[in-house]
Amino acid sequence: MRKLLLQVQVSADGYMAGPNGEMDWLTFPWTNDLNEHINALTANVDTIVLGRRLAEGFIPAWAAGPPGEDKESIDWMNRTPKVVISRTLTESPWENATVAGGELAETVSGLKARPGGDLIVYGGGTLVASLAEADLIDEYHLFVNPTAIGGGMPVFPGRRKLRRVSARPFECGVTAMHYEPVR
């Protein structure tokens, strides 16, 4: 069965966005060692899962080729099929993306049961919190930025018991924390 991986950037105090969705605390530019880590993480991924609100900015930004990103990353993001989880959309306005609605656990379980590589979710916050709450995430890949922001949108909506798989610091100051849920 396919696994659902979460890759998300977090502040040192555990937030994935500020109180008003601010992302100005993120560490950029990333260093080559972090980019290589991400390439290894996504090597077996063949589907990107996104929440509707994140998809509205994420898909067009990658289609336009964000400044500072290498061609290989841009091409991978654009050619990898996307599933947008939404209660409001019925069809996708984006190329290479489908919309999935309905009950979250049933939808994600159905995606995991399909043949293929792993799935990766990048967010947004509401989707991540719902997936964590429903215990649907198989691996947490938290990219901890060396900044505390004091409040905002937490990665976890409540208590979650995790097992550390690995921790790896990178030259740019970000530390990748890989956890699996204790089930």
XYZ file of N, CA, C and O in Angstrom:
732
model
N 0.841 -1.180 0.000
C 0.000 0.000 0.000
C 0.889 1.247 0.000
O 1.929 1.286 0.641
N 0.441 2.243 -0.731
C 1.160 3.505 -0.796
C 1.133 4.200 0.567
O 0.201 4.034 1.336
N 2.151 5.009 0.817
C 2.199 5.790 2.053
C 1.879 7.246 1.735
O 2.157 7.732 0.636
N 1.304 7.923 2.732
C 1.070 9.360 2.639
C 2.133 10.054 3.479
O 2.192 9.872 4.698
N 2.984 10.831 2.803
C 4.049 11.574 3.457
C 3.627 13.029 3.595
O 3.011 13.580 2.685
N 3.969 13.632 4.708
C 3.776 15.070 4.876
C 5.143 15.728 4.846
O 6.047 15.327 5.586
N 5.317 16.713 3.984
C 6.508 17.551 3.987
C 6.028 18.968 4.238
O 5.251 19.519 3.454
N 6.464 19.524 5.359
C 6.025 20.871 5.686
C 7.140 21.606 6.416
O 7.892 21.010 7.190
N 7.242 22.885 6.141
C 8.185 23.723 6.863
C 7.506 24.211 8.136
O 6.338 24.606 8.114
N 8.250 24.179 9.229
C 7.716 24.634 10.508
C 8.724 25.555 11.175
O 9.927 25.469 10.933
N 8.203 26.419 12.030
C 9.074 27.248 12.860
C 9.620 26.374 13.987
O 9.110 25.285 14.253
N 10.641 26.852 14.659
C 11.244 26.087 15.755
C 10.241 25.825 16.877
O 10.374 24.848 17.614
N 9.201 26.663 16.977
C 8.177 26.452 17.998
C 6.922 25.766 17.447
O 5.872 25.772 18.077
N 7.028 25.123 16.277
C 5.998 24.212 15.800
C 4.864 24.764 14.959
O 3.839 24.100 14.797
N 5.038 25.940 14.381
C 3.973 26.516 13.549
C 4.342 26.436 12.071
O 5.497 26.615 11.700
N 3.318 26.191 11.224
C 3.581 26.154 9.792
C 3.183 27.446 9.102
O 3.421 27.605 7.902
N 2.604 28.365 9.842
C 2.283 29.708 9.343
C 2.042 30.590 10.561
O 1.706 30.102 11.641
N 2.208 31.883 10.370
C 1.932 32.831 11.433
C 0.435 32.957 11.673
O -0.385 32.322 10.990
N 0.032 33.785 12.642
C -1.389 33.930 12.990
C -2.280 34.346 11.819
O -3.446 33.992 11.761
N -1.727 35.092 10.870
C -2.492 35.538 9.704
C -2.001 34.877 8.421
O -2.141 35.435 7.337
N -1.405 33.695 8.565
C -0.901 32.965 7.412
C 0.474 33.408 6.946
O 0.926 32.993 5.877
N 1.169 34.225 7.733
C 2.476 34.740 7.324
C 3.474 33.607 7.114
O 3.521 32.651 7.876
N 4.275 33.787 6.070
C 5.335 32.827 5.759
C 6.685 33.552 5.629
O 7.637 33.007 5.088
N 6.766 34.763 6.147
C 7.967 35.578 6.001
C 9.128 35.123 6.888
O 10.215 35.668 6.820
N 8.928 34.116 7.672
C 9.948 33.595 8.579
C 10.726 32.415 7.980
O 11.681 31.936 8.572
N 10.321 31.954 6.807
C 10.965 30.796 6.178
C 12.408 31.084 5.790
O 12.740 32.193 5.375
N 13.237 30.072 5.911
C 14.650 30.177 5.560
C 14.836 29.949 4.071
O 14.456 28.903 3.550
N 15.385 30.937 3.387
C 15.750 30.831 1.975
C 17.006 31.633 1.751
O 17.222 32.623 2.450
N 17.848 31.316 0.816
C 17.733 30.156 -0.069
C 18.176 28.881 0.657
O 18.921 28.919 1.625
N 17.666 27.753 0.155
C 18.091 26.456 0.652
C 19.452 26.124 0.071
O 19.826 26.599 -1.000
N 20.157 25.265 0.765
C 21.473 24.836 0.298
C 21.345 23.518 -0.460
O 20.314 22.830 -0.375
N 22.373 23.188 -1.215
C 22.341 21.978 -2.045
C 22.073 20.717 -1.242
O 21.393 19.812 -1.722
N 22.589 20.641 -0.010
C 22.363 19.435 0.794
C 20.882 19.245 1.115
O 20.373 18.130 1.090
N 20.158 20.338 1.336
C 18.717 20.237 1.590
C 17.973 19.878 0.300
O 17.073 19.036 0.312
N 18.360 20.480 -0.808
C 17.728 20.133 -2.088
C 17.925 18.658 -2.424
O 16.991 17.994 -2.896
N 19.110 18.126 -2.171
C 19.374 16.696 -2.420
C 18.525 15.819 -1.508
O 18.031 14.768 -1.922
N 18.333 16.254 -0.272
C 17.483 15.519 0.674
C 16.039 15.446 0.153
O 15.406 14.389 0.199
N 15.540 16.561 -0.341
C 14.175 16.601 -0.881
C 14.062 15.704 -2.113
O 13.067 14.989 -2.272
N 15.063 15.723 -2.966
C 15.038 14.846 -4.144
C 14.964 13.379 -3.727
O 14.229 12.592 -4.326
N 15.716 12.996 -2.694
C 15.665 11.611 -2.205
C 14.301 11.309 -1.586
O 13.744 10.225 -1.789
N 13.746 12.267 -0.849
C 12.435 12.083 -0.216
C 11.341 11.862 -1.246
O 10.461 11.022 -1.065
N 11.403 12.571 -2.344
C 10.340 12.496 -3.348
C 10.614 11.492 -4.468
O 9.802 11.362 -5.385
N 11.712 10.754 -4.383
C 12.074 9.812 -5.453
C 10.991 8.771 -5.714
O 10.795 8.353 -6.856
N 10.263 8.335 -4.685
C 9.226 7.316 -4.855
C 7.816 7.910 -4.858
O 6.826 7.198 -4.803
N 7.715 9.232 -4.921
C 6.414 9.907 -4.904
C 5.913 10.075 -6.336
O 6.653 10.527 -7.204
N 4.643 9.705 -6.562
C 4.081 9.932 -7.894
C 2.767 10.707 -7.868
O 2.125 10.877 -8.895
N 2.385 11.215 -6.683
C 1.167 12.017 -6.573
C 1.347 13.054 -5.475
O 1.825 12.729 -4.385
N 0.945 14.288 -5.761
C 0.964 15.376 -4.786
C -0.471 15.613 -4.330
O -1.385 15.701 -5.157
N -0.664 15.710 -3.024
C -1.987 15.973 -2.442
C -1.956 17.375 -1.842
O -1.044 17.724 -1.095
N -2.963 18.173 -2.179
C -3.033 19.557 -1.712
C -4.443 19.891 -1.253
O -5.410 19.341 -1.765
N -4.539 20.822 -0.313
C -5.825 21.414 0.021
C -6.172 22.449 -1.034
O -5.287 22.974 -1.721
N -7.446 22.768 -1.164
C -7.885 23.699 -2.206
C -7.238 25.068 -2.083
O -6.741 25.626 -3.060
N -7.205 25.632 -0.893
C -6.645 26.982 -0.749
C -5.166 27.018 -1.119
O -4.719 27.950 -1.778
N -4.408 26.021 -0.695
C -2.995 25.984 -1.076
C -2.855 25.782 -2.580
O -2.033 26.433 -3.228
N -3.673 24.912 -3.142
C -3.590 24.620 -4.581
C -3.773 25.881 -5.418
O -3.131 26.030 -6.462
N -4.622 26.796 -4.957
C -4.895 28.020 -5.718
C -3.643 28.860 -5.955
O -3.533 29.546 -6.966
N -2.688 28.802 -5.046
C -1.440 29.529 -5.244
C -0.303 28.630 -5.697
O 0.519 29.011 -6.529
N -0.270 27.413 -5.159
C 0.818 26.467 -5.399
C 0.905 26.051 -6.862
O 1.971 26.143 -7.480
N -0.204 25.604 -7.434
C -0.174 25.078 -8.805
C 0.196 26.170 -9.809
O 1.105 25.976 -10.621
N -0.445 27.358 -9.767
C -0.038 28.409 -10.714
C 1.401 28.892 -10.501
O 2.090 29.213 -11.468
N 1.862 28.934 -9.246
C 3.239 29.383 -8.988
C 4.254 28.434 -9.620
O 5.215 28.878 -10.256
N 4.038 27.135 -9.472
C 4.968 26.173 -10.077
C 4.834 26.166 -11.595
O 5.823 26.007 -12.305
N 3.626 26.361 -12.114
C 3.434 26.415 -13.568
C 4.199 27.599 -14.170
O 4.714 27.513 -15.286
N 4.302 28.695 -13.405
C 5.022 29.877 -13.880
C 6.536 29.740 -13.701
O 7.286 30.546 -14.238
N 6.986 28.723 -12.973
C 8.418 28.538 -12.735
C 8.940 29.527 -11.718
O 9.482 30.570 -12.088
N 8.765 29.234 -10.422
C 9.171 30.198 -9.392
C 10.649 30.572 -9.484
O 11.491 29.710 -9.739
N 10.957 31.854 -9.289
C 12.350 32.289 -9.333
C 13.174 31.562 -8.263
O 12.689 31.312 -7.167
N 14.386 31.217 -8.613
C 15.270 30.560 -7.664
C 15.167 29.050 -7.656
O 15.976 28.375 -7.033
N 14.173 28.494 -8.329
C 14.014 27.035 -8.389
C 14.699 26.504 -9.640
O 14.640 27.130 -10.698
N 15.308 25.337 -9.517
C 15.982 24.754 -10.676
C 14.962 24.085 -11.597
O 13.862 23.735 -11.178
N 15.350 23.932 -12.851
C 14.449 23.378 -13.877
C 13.978 21.980 -13.515
O 12.812 21.641 -13.721
N 14.850 21.164 -12.942
C 14.479 19.797 -12.567
C 13.337 19.795 -11.541
O 12.371 19.045 -11.677
N 13.412 20.662 -10.543
C 12.356 20.748 -9.522
C 11.058 21.264 -10.118
O 9.977 20.742 -9.828
N 11.168 22.286 -10.951
C 9.975 22.853 -11.599
C 9.299 21.796 -12.466
O 8.079 21.615 -12.404
N 10.093 21.088 -13.266
C 9.528 20.049 -14.129
C 8.865 18.956 -13.305
O 7.771 18.489 -13.652
N 9.504 18.525 -12.207
C 8.927 17.464 -11.369
C 7.593 17.928 -10.778
O 6.605 17.192 -10.829
N 7.564 19.132 -10.239
C 6.327 19.654 -9.645
C 5.205 19.745 -10.677
O 4.057 19.436 -10.376
N 5.531 20.161 -11.883
C 4.498 20.335 -12.905
C 4.035 19.024 -13.526
O 2.863 18.884 -13.867
N 4.910 18.050 -13.665
C 4.498 16.800 -14.316
C 3.876 15.803 -13.330
O 3.182 14.879 -13.748
N 4.112 15.969 -12.030
C 3.555 15.041 -11.049
C 2.066 15.314 -10.879
O 1.663 16.447 -10.604
N 1.224 14.294 -11.061
C -0.219 14.488 -10.898
C -0.558 14.980 -9.493
O 0.085 14.593 -8.514
N -1.574 15.831 -9.429
C -2.011 16.398 -8.160
C -3.456 16.017 -7.893
O -4.270 15.953 -8.811
N -3.746 15.773 -6.609
C -5.112 15.566 -6.153
C -5.409 16.695 -5.182
O -4.690 16.880 -4.191
N -6.432 17.465 -5.477
C -6.820 18.589 -4.639
C -8.034 18.154 -3.814
O -9.077 17.801 -4.365
N -7.846 18.158 -2.498
C -8.925 17.781 -1.581
C -9.779 19.023 -1.352
O -9.273 20.061 -0.911
N -11.055 18.928 -1.676
C -11.928 20.100 -1.577
C -13.373 19.697 -1.316
O -13.858 18.716 -1.872
N -14.031 20.494 -0.480
C -15.476 20.324 -0.265
C -16.269 21.243 -1.180
O -17.485 21.112 -1.276
N -15.580 22.200 -1.835
C -16.296 23.195 -2.634
C -16.108 23.036 -4.135
O -17.010 23.366 -4.894
N -14.947 22.569 -4.578
C -14.719 22.375 -6.010
C -15.303 21.039 -6.456
O -15.250 20.051 -5.723
N -15.828 21.013 -7.665
C -16.310 19.749 -8.230
C -15.448 19.298 -9.394
O -15.440 18.124 -9.742
N -14.725 20.248 -10.008
C -13.787 19.884 -11.065
C -12.578 20.801 -10.985
O -12.646 21.897 -10.441
N -11.474 20.328 -11.522
C -10.213 21.054 -11.416
C -10.084 22.129 -12.487
O -10.262 21.847 -13.669
N -9.714 23.336 -12.076
C -9.414 24.375 -13.063
C -7.957 24.306 -13.524
O -7.542 25.102 -14.352
N -7.182 23.338 -12.997
C -5.753 23.260 -13.275
C -5.422 22.046 -14.124
O -6.056 21.003 -14.029
N -4.365 22.200 -14.896
C -3.846 21.101 -15.691
C -3.177 20.088 -14.760
O -2.536 20.455 -13.781
N -3.329 18.805 -15.065
C -2.679 17.716 -14.337
C -3.110 17.637 -12.876
O -2.331 17.244 -12.013
N -4.347 18.053 -12.587
C -4.871 17.988 -11.220
C -6.317 17.536 -11.258
O -7.085 17.937 -12.128
N -6.665 16.662 -10.318
C -8.047 16.230 -10.164
C -8.532 16.676 -8.793
O -7.741 16.953 -7.893
N -9.828 16.738 -8.637
C -10.436 17.133 -7.368
C -11.048 15.907 -6.723
O -11.697 15.095 -7.391
N -10.821 15.769 -5.416
C -11.419 14.680 -4.648
C -12.177 15.301 -3.483
O -11.633 16.111 -2.734
N -13.406 14.934 -3.367
C -14.231 15.429 -2.262
C -14.714 14.267 -1.423
O -14.153 13.176 -1.472
N -15.721 14.497 -0.671
C -16.285 13.434 0.155
C -15.582 13.321 1.494
O -14.853 14.205 1.918
N -15.810 12.196 2.144
C -15.257 11.956 3.475
C -13.746 11.765 3.377
O -13.266 10.969 2.572
N -12.989 12.508 4.173
C -11.533 12.555 4.045
C -10.879 11.190 4.198
O -10.048 10.800 3.374
N -11.211 10.452 5.234
C -10.569 9.149 5.470
C -10.830 8.199 4.304
O -9.927 7.485 3.859
N -12.033 8.201 3.800
C -12.380 7.333 2.669
C -11.611 7.752 1.409
O -11.083 6.914 0.679
N -11.528 9.055 1.164
C -10.815 9.574 -0.006
C -9.338 9.217 0.048
O -8.769 8.695 -0.919
N -8.698 9.473 1.202
C -7.263 9.214 1.333
C -6.980 7.713 1.321
O -6.024 7.263 0.682
N -7.809 6.929 1.980
C -7.636 5.475 1.953
C -7.740 4.947 0.527
O -6.995 4.054 0.128
N -8.662 5.508 -0.252
C -8.798 5.120 -1.657
C -7.556 5.460 -2.466
O -7.111 4.671 -3.304
N -6.978 6.645 -2.212
C -5.742 7.033 -2.912
C -4.594 6.103 -2.530
O -3.804 5.694 -3.377
N -4.499 5.753 -1.253
C -3.427 4.868 -0.785
C -3.565 3.462 -1.370
O -2.567 2.781 -1.587
N -4.786 3.030 -1.618
C -5.032 1.671 -2.104
C -4.718 1.516 -3.593
O -4.563 0.398 -4.076
N -4.625 2.615 -4.314
C -4.312 2.542 -5.745
C -2.872 2.072 -5.948
O -2.015 2.323 -5.111
N -2.592 1.445 -7.083
C -1.194 1.084 -7.364
C -0.376 2.338 -7.645
O -0.903 3.351 -8.084
N 0.914 2.229 -7.381
C 1.809 3.339 -7.677
C 2.737 3.653 -6.534
O 2.832 2.914 -5.556
N 3.414 4.786 -6.679
C 4.349 5.249 -5.660
C 3.625 5.944 -4.528
O 2.392 5.957 -4.450
N 4.417 6.539 -3.662
C 3.861 7.212 -2.497
C 3.192 8.523 -2.880
O 3.371 9.049 -3.974
N 2.429 9.054 -1.918
C 1.746 10.332 -2.044
C 2.446 11.305 -1.107
O 2.891 10.912 -0.026
N 2.516 12.568 -1.486
C 3.082 13.578 -0.591
C 2.108 14.738 -0.477
O 1.521 15.157 -1.476
N 1.898 15.185 0.741
C 1.038 16.333 0.983
C 1.917 17.482 1.457
O 2.797 17.307 2.287
N 1.697 18.639 0.852
C 2.428 19.845 1.218
C 1.552 20.799 2.034
O 2.028 21.791 2.528
N 0.285 20.549 2.135
C -0.616 21.428 2.889
C -1.852 21.688 2.068
O -2.100 20.985 1.104
N -2.599 22.626 2.472
C -2.443 23.635 3.488
C -2.819 23.193 4.887
O -3.071 22.034 5.193
N -2.874 24.214 5.716
C -3.016 24.013 7.140
C -4.255 23.256 7.560
O -4.185 22.372 8.425
N -5.387 23.565 6.984
C -6.628 22.879 7.341
C -6.547 21.408 6.956
O -6.912 20.528 7.747
N -6.026 21.128 5.770
C -5.896 19.747 5.322
C -4.915 18.984 6.205
O -5.203 17.865 6.641
N -3.769 19.575 6.494
C -2.765 18.905 7.324
C -3.344 18.578 8.699
O -3.191 17.460 9.197
N -4.016 19.537 9.316
C -4.615 19.305 10.632
C -5.656 18.185 10.569
O -5.705 17.320 11.453
N -6.460 18.168 9.525
C -7.482 17.126 9.371
C -6.859 15.754 9.147
O -7.319 14.756 9.706
N -5.817 15.694 8.338
C -5.128 14.423 8.092
C -4.469 13.907 9.366
O -4.533 12.706 9.666
N -3.834 14.804 10.133
C -3.197 14.399 11.393
C -4.248 13.929 12.392
O -4.073 12.888 13.041
N -5.319 14.663 12.501
C -6.398 14.313 13.434
C -6.989 12.944 13.113
O -7.312 12.166 14.005
N -7.113 12.633 11.822
C -7.675 11.347 11.389
C -6.619 10.241 11.323
O -6.929 9.120 10.919
N -5.385 10.541 11.694
C -4.275 9.585 11.698
C -4.059 8.961 10.317
O -3.854 7.760 10.184
N -4.075 9.807 9.291
C -3.911 9.341 7.912
C -2.499 9.535 7.371
O -2.172 9.031 6.308
N -1.653 10.257 8.109
C -0.290 10.525 7.660
C 0.616 9.392 8.137
O 0.613 9.042 9.319
N 1.373 8.826 7.217
C 2.264 7.703 7.540
C 3.669 8.155 7.926
O 4.353 7.468 8.676
N 4.115 9.281 7.374
C 5.431 9.817 7.701
C 5.339 11.335 7.751
O 4.780 11.955 6.849
N 5.912 11.899 8.806
C 5.998 13.350 8.961
C 7.432 13.773 8.655
O 8.362 13.303 9.296
N 7.583 14.665 7.687
C 8.886 15.229 7.350
C 8.784 16.729 7.634
O 8.288 17.491 6.808
N 9.200 17.093 8.842
C 9.097 18.475 9.299
C 10.425 19.172 9.051
O 11.459 18.735 9.554
N 10.399 20.240 8.282
C 11.610 21.012 7.994
C 11.611 22.198 8.954
O 10.953 23.210 8.718
N 12.339 22.033 10.056
C 12.327 23.002 11.148
C 13.259 24.158 10.809
O 14.461 23.969 10.633
N 12.671 25.354 10.711
C 13.421 26.573 10.422
C 13.949 27.161 11.729
O 13.269 27.084 12.757
N 15.121 27.770 11.709
C 15.720 28.289 12.936
C 15.121 29.630 13.362
O 15.819 30.622 13.574
N 13.809 29.665 13.468
C 13.078 30.873 13.846
C 11.871 30.464 14.687
O 11.149 29.545 14.314
N 11.667 31.167 15.803
C 10.450 30.996 16.597
C 9.544 32.176 16.284
O 10.006 33.315 16.232
N 8.255 31.913 16.053
C 7.349 32.999 15.672
C 6.310 33.302 16.755
O 5.559 34.253 16.630
N 6.246 32.492 17.807
C 5.422 32.822 18.957
C 3.939 32.536 18.857
O 3.197 32.722 19.815
N 3.463 32.078 17.723
C 2.042 31.760 17.574
C 1.704 31.606 16.113
O 2.485 31.996 15.239
N 0.562 31.014 15.850
C 0.137 30.839 14.467
C -0.611 29.546 14.272
O -1.326 29.077 15.151
N -0.428 28.954 13.103
C -1.119 27.734 12.723
C -0.229 26.534 13.059
O 0.796 26.332 12.430
N -0.639 25.735 14.061
C 0.200 24.589 14.439
C 0.084 23.451 13.427
O -0.909 23.323 12.727
N 1.136 22.640 13.366
C 1.102 21.459 12.511
C 0.110 20.449 13.068
O -0.636 19.819 12.324
N 0.081 20.316 14.384
C -0.749 19.291 15.025
C -1.923 19.930 15.750
O -1.736 20.849 16.539
N -3.125 19.431 15.505
C -4.302 19.994 16.169
C -4.417 19.552 17.627
O -5.189 20.114 18.387
N -3.677 18.568 18.014
C -3.727 18.049 19.384
C -2.543 17.143 19.620
O -1.604 17.080 18.831
N -2.600 16.420 20.701
C -1.504 15.526 21.070
C -1.344 14.420 20.040
O -2.315 13.846 19.567
N -0.102 14.128 19.701
C 0.201 13.073 18.730
C 1.477 12.390 19.186
O 2.493 13.040 19.396
N 1.438 11.086 19.367
C 2.624 10.316 19.755
C 3.360 9.926 18.481
O 2.792 9.305 17.581
N 4.654 10.320 18.405
C 5.471 10.075 17.222
C 6.747 9.342 17.616
O 7.216 9.443 18.747
N 7.300 8.631 16.649
C 8.595 7.959 16.818
C 9.579 8.625 15.862
O 9.319 8.714 14.662
N 10.710 9.102 16.407
C 11.712 9.739 15.558
C 12.411 8.680 14.718
O 12.896 7.684 15.222
N 12.458 8.907 13.421
C 13.175 8.043 12.494
C 14.566 8.609 12.258
O 15.557 7.895 12.292
N 14.622 9.936 12.016
C 15.916 10.574 11.785
C 15.806 12.074 11.999
O 14.710 12.644 11.987
N 16.959 12.676 12.175
C 17.081 14.131 12.257
C 18.343 14.505 11.498
O 19.383 13.877 11.680
N 18.208 15.499 10.622
C 19.370 15.879 9.814
C 19.434 17.392 9.653
O 18.537 18.000 9.058
N 20.504 18.001 10.165
C 20.678 19.447 9.973
C 21.290 19.736 8.600
O 22.035 18.921 8.060
N 20.973 20.921 8.068
C 21.497 21.345 6.775
C 22.253 22.660 6.913
O 22.038 23.418 7.862
N 23.111 22.938 5.959
C 23.969 24.117 5.992
C 23.187 25.424 6.131
O 23.669 26.366 6.750
N 21.973 25.494 5.577
C 21.186 26.730 5.625
C 20.539 26.970 6.986
O 19.930 28.014 7.206
N 20.662 26.022 7.915
C 20.089 26.176 9.250
C 18.819 25.382 9.481
O 18.376 25.213 10.613
N 18.197 24.887 8.424
C 16.999 24.056 8.543
C 17.421 22.660 9.021
O 18.480 22.169 8.631
N 16.585 22.051 9.859
C 16.805 20.669 10.288
C 15.598 19.843 9.865
O 14.460 20.201 10.179
N 15.841 18.765 9.138
C 14.755 17.866 8.721
C 14.532 16.844 9.829
O 15.452 16.126 10.215
N 13.316 16.798 10.337
C 12.920 15.835 11.359
C 11.946 14.855 10.701
O 10.911 15.271 10.181
N 12.293 13.589 10.713
C 11.454 12.546 10.116
C 10.853 11.733 11.256
O 11.582 11.156 12.059
N 9.528 11.717 11.321
C 8.791 10.986 12.343
C 7.768 10.055 11.704
O 7.295 10.315 10.593
N 7.426 9.012 12.430
C 6.301 8.164 12.071
C 5.336 8.152 13.248
O 5.771 8.217 14.410
N 4.031 8.066 12.982
C 3.094 8.004 14.091
C 3.208 6.689 14.841
O 3.481 5.646 14.228
N 3.023 6.727 16.144
C 2.966 5.511 16.935
C 1.522 5.083 16.910
O 0.624 5.805 17.350
N 1.283 3.899 16.349
C -0.103 3.409 16.203
C -0.312 2.181 17.057
O 0.524 1.410 17.315
